[in-house]
mmCIF file of C-alpha atoms in Angstrom:
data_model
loop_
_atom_site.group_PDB
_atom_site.id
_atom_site.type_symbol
_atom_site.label_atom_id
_atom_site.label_comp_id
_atom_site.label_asym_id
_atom_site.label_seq_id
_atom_site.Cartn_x
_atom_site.Cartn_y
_atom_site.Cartn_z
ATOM 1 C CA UNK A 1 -59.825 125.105 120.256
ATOM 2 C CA UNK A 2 -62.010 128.322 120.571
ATOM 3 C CA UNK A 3 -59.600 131.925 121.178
ATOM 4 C CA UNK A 4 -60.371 132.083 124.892
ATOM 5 C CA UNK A 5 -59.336 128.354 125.307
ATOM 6 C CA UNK A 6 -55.600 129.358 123.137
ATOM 7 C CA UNK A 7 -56.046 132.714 125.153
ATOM 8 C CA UNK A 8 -55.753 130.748 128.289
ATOM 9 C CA UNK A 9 -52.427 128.530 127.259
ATOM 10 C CA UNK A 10 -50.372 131.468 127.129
ATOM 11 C CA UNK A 11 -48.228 133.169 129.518
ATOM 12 C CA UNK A 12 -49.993 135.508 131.844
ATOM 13 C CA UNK A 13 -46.646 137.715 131.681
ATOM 14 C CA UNK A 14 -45.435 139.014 127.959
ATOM 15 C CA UNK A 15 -43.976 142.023 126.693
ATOM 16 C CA UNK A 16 -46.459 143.991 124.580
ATOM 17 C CA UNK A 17 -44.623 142.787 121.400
ATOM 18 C CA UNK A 18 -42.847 139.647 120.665
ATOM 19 C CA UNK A 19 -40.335 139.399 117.845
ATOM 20 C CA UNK A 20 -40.472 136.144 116.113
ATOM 21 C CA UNK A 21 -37.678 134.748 113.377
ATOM 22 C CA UNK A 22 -39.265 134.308 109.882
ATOM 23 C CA UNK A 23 -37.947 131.336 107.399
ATOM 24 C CA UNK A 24 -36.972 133.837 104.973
ATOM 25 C CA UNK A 25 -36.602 137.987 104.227
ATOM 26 C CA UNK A 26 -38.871 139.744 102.352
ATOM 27 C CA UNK A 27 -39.936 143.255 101.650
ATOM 28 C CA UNK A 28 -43.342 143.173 102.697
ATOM 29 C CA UNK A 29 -44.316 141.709 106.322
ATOM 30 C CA UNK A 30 -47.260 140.160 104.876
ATOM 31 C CA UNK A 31 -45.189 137.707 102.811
ATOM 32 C CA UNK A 32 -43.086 137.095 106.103
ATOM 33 C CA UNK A 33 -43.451 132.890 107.377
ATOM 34 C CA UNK A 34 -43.024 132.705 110.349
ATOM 35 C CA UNK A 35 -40.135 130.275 111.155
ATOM 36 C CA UNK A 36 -41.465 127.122 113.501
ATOM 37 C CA UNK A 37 -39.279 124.540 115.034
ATOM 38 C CA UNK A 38 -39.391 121.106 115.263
ATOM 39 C CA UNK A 39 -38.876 119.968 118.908
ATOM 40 C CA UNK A 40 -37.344 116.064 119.316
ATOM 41 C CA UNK A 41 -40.626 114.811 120.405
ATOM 42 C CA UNK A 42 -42.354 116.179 117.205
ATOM 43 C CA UNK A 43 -44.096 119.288 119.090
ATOM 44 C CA UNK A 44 -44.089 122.227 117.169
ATOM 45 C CA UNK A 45 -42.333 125.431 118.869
ATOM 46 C CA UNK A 46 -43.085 129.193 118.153
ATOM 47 C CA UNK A 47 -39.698 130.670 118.803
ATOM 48 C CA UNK A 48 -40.224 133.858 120.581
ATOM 49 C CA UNK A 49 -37.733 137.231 121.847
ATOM 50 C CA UNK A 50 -38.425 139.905 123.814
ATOM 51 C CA UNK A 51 -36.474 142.434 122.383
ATOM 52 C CA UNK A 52 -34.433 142.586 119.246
ATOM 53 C CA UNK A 53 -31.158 142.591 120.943
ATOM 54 C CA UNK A 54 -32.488 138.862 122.375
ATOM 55 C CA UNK A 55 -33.425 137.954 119.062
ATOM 56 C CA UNK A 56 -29.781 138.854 117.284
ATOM 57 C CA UNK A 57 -27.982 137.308 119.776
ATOM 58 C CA UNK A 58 -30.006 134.273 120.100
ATOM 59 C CA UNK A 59 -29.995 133.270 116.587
ATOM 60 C CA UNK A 60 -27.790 135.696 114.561
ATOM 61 C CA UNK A 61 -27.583 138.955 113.220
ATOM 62 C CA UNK A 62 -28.860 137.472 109.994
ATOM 63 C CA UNK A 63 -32.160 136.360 111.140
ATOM 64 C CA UNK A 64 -35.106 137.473 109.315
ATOM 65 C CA UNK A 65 -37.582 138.497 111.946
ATOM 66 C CA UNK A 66 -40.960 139.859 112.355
ATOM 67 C CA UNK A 67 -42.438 141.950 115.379
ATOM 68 C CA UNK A 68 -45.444 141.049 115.809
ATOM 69 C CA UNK A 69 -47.940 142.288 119.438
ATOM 70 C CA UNK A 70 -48.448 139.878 121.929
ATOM 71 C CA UNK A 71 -51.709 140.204 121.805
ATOM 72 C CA UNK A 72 -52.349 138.557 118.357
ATOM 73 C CA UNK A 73 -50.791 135.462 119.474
ATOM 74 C CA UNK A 74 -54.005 133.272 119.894
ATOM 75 C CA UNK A 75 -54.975 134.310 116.010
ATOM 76 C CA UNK A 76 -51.137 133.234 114.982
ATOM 77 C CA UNK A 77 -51.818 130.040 116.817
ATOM 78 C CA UNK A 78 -55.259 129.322 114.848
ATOM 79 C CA UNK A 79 -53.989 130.416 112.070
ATOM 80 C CA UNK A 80 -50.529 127.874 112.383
ATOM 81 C CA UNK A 81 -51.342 125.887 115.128
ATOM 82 C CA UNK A 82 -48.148 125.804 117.549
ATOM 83 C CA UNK A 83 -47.755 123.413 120.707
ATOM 84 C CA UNK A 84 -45.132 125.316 122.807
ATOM 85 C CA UNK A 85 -43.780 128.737 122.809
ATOM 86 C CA UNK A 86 -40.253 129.033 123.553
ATOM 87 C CA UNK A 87 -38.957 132.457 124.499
ATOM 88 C CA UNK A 88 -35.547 133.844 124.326
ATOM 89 C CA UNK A 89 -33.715 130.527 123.476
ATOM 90 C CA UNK A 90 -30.618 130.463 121.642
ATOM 91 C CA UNK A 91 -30.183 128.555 118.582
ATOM 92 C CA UNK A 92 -26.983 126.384 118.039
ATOM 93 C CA UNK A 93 -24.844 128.100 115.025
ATOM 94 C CA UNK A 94 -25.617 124.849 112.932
ATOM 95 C CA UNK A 95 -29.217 125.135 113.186
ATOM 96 C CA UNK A 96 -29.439 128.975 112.298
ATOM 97 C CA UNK A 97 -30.976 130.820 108.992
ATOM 98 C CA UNK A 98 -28.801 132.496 106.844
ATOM 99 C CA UNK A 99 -30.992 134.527 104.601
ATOM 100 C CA UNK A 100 -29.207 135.154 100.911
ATOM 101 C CA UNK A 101 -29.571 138.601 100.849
ATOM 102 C CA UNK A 102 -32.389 141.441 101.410
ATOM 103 C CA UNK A 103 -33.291 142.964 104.702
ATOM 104 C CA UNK A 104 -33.203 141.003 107.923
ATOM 105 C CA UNK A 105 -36.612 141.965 108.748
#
């Protein structure tokens, strides 16, 4: 899929920065993972928030997260090819990352 064609699958209305939860914290962004999600028909989601308030409420104060501008999502997808993005959804406590310690960023 070329960058105009992932380009085109987006939304055509996003915040100029997304904040997206990251499997684990670390002290330097570029050893962040962004955390995908399994939906239950075996699509992979790219859990999105729109602000950081969104993003602790949504799936806990805990949650390591990256901010990340909306306008690199197309090289995030080639990169880590996603199938849906999913913004603002809340996370059920039982499914949420706890990190062990370290910054929640």
């Amino acid at each position: 899929m070329s960058q105009e064609q992932v380009a085109d699958a987006l939304p055509t209305v996003l915040p100029p920065y997304l904040y997206l939860p990251c499997a684990d914290a670390v002290s330097d962004p570029a050893d962040a993972t962004v955390d995908y999600r399994y939906l239950s028909d075996g699509r992979i989601a790219l859990l999105a928030y729109t602000a950081l308030d969104r993003l602790h409420s949504c799936c806990g104060a805990g949650q390591p997260w990256l901010v990340l501008p909306t306008h690199m999502l197309p090289r995030l997808r080639e990169a880590q090819p996603w199938d849906s993005l999913l913004l603002d959804v809340p996370i059920p406590e039982a499914e949420r990352r706890h990190p062990a310690s370290g910054d929640a960023r």
